[in-house]
mmCIF file of C-alpha atoms in Angstrom:
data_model
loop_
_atom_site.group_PDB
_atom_site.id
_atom_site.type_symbol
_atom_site.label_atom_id
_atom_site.label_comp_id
_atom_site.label_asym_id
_atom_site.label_seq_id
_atom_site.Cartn_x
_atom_site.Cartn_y
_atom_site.Cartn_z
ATOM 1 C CA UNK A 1 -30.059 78.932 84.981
ATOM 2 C CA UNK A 2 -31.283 79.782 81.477
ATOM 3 C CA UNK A 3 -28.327 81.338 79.006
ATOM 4 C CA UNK A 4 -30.413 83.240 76.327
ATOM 5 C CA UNK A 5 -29.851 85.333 73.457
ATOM 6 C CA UNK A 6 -32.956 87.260 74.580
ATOM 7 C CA UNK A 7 -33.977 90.759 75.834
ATOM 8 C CA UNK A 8 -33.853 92.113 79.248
ATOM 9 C CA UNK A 9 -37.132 90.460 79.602
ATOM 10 C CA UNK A 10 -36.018 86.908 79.916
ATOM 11 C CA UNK A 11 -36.584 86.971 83.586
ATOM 12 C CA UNK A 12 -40.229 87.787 83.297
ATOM 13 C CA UNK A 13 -40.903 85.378 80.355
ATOM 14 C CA UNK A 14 -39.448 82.412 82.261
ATOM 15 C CA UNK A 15 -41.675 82.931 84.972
ATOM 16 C CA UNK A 16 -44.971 83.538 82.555
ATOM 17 C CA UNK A 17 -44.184 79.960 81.473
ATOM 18 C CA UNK A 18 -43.905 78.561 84.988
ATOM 19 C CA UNK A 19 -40.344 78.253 85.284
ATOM 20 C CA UNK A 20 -39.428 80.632 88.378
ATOM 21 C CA UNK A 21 -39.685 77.317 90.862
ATOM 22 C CA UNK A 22 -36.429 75.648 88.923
ATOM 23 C CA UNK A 23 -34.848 78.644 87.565
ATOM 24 C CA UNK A 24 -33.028 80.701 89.982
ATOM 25 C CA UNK A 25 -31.067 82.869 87.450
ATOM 26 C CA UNK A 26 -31.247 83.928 84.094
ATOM 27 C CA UNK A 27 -28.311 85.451 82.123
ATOM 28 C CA UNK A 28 -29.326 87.905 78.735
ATOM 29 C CA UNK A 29 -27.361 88.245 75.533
ATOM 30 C CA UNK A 30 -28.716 91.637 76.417
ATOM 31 C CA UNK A 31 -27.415 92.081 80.226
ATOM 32 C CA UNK A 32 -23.915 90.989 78.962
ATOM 33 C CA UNK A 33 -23.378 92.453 75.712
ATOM 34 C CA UNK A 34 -22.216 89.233 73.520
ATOM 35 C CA UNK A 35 -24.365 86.846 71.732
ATOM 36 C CA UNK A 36 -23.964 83.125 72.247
ATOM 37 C CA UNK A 37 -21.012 81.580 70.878
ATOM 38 C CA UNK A 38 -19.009 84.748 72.366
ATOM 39 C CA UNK A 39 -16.955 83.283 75.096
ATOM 40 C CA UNK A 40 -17.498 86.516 76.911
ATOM 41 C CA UNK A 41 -21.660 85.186 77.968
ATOM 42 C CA UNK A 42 -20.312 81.883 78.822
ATOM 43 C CA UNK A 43 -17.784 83.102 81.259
ATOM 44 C CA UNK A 44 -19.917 85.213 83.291
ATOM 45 C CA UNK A 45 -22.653 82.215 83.341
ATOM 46 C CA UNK A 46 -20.360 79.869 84.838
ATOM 47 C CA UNK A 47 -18.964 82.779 87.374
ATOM 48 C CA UNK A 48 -22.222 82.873 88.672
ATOM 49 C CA UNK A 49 -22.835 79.475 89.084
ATOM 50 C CA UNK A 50 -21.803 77.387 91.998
ATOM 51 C CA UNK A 51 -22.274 74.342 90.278
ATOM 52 C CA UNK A 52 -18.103 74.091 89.282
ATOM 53 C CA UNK A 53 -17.428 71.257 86.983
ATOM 54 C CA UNK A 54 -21.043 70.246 86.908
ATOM 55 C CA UNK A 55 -22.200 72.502 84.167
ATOM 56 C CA UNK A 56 -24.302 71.187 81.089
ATOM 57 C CA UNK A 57 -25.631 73.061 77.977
ATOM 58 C CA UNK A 58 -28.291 72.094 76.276
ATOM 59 C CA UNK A 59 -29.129 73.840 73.412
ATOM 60 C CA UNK A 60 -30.354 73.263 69.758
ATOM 61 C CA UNK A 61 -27.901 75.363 67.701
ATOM 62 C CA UNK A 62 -25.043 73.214 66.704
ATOM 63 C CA UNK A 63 -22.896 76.446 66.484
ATOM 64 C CA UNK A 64 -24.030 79.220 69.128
ATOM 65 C CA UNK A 65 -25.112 76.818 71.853
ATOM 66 C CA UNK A 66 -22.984 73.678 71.494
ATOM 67 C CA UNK A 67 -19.634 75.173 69.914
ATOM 68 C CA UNK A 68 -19.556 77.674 72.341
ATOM 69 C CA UNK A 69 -20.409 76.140 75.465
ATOM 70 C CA UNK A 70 -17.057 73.522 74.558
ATOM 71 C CA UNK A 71 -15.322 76.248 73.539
ATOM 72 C CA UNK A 72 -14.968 77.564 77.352
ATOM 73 C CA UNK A 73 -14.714 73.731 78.579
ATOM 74 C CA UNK A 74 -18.221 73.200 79.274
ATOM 75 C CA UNK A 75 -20.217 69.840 78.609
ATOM 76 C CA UNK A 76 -22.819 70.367 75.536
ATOM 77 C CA UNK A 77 -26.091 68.547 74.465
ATOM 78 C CA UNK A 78 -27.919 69.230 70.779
ATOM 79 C CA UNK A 79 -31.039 68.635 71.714
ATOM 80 C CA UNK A 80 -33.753 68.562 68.594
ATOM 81 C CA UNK A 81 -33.818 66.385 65.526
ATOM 82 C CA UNK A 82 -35.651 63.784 67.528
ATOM 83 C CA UNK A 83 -33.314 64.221 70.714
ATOM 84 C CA UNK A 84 -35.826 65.685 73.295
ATOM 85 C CA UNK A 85 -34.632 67.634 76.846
ATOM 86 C CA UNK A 86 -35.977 64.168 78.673
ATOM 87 C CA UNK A 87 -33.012 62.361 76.272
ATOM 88 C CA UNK A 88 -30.637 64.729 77.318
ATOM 89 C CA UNK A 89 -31.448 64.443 80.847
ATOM 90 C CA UNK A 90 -30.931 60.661 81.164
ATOM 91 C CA UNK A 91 -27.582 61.080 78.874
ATOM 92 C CA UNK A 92 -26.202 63.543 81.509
ATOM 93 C CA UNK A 93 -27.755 60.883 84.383
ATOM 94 C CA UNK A 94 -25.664 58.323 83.170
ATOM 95 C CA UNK A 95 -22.362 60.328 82.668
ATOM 96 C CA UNK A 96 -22.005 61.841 86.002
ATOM 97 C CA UNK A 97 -22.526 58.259 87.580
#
């Protein structure tokens, strides 16, 4: 799933870049009608998601993407200034072991 403060054409630009095989939903700032760090985007994220308790975000704004994402119990990941998506990924491998 990709959470985006992004217009209705998320969808479409996730598949441009080749993303449609691992990305089965996307969820707009502009389908919802709050902005990341609003609870309100969060909530309906994880309502669609089957994925219960197993949730990440990654994100590279300390405030929108990280604050938020805790704020509605959900485990968070900065990812820039030097900590790529691939350091993420391992971090989350080796917490859900």
């Amino acid at each position: 799933m990709i959470l985006g403060n992004h217009a209705p054409g998320l969808p479409a630009l996730a598949t441009a870049l080749g993303l449609g095989p691992v990305v089965d939903t996307t969820v707009t700032s502009a389908l919802i009608g709050a902005e990341k760090l609003n609870p309100r985007i969060f909530q309906y994220a994880l309502q669609l998601t089957s994925a219960g308790e197993d949730v990440w975000m990654l994100g590279d704004n300390p405030i929108a993407e990280i604050a938020g994402a805790q704020a509605v119990g959900t485990r968070a990941i900065r990812v820039g200034d030097g900590q790529t998506l691939t350091d993420a990924a391992a971090e989350i491998t080796v917490a859900v072991r």
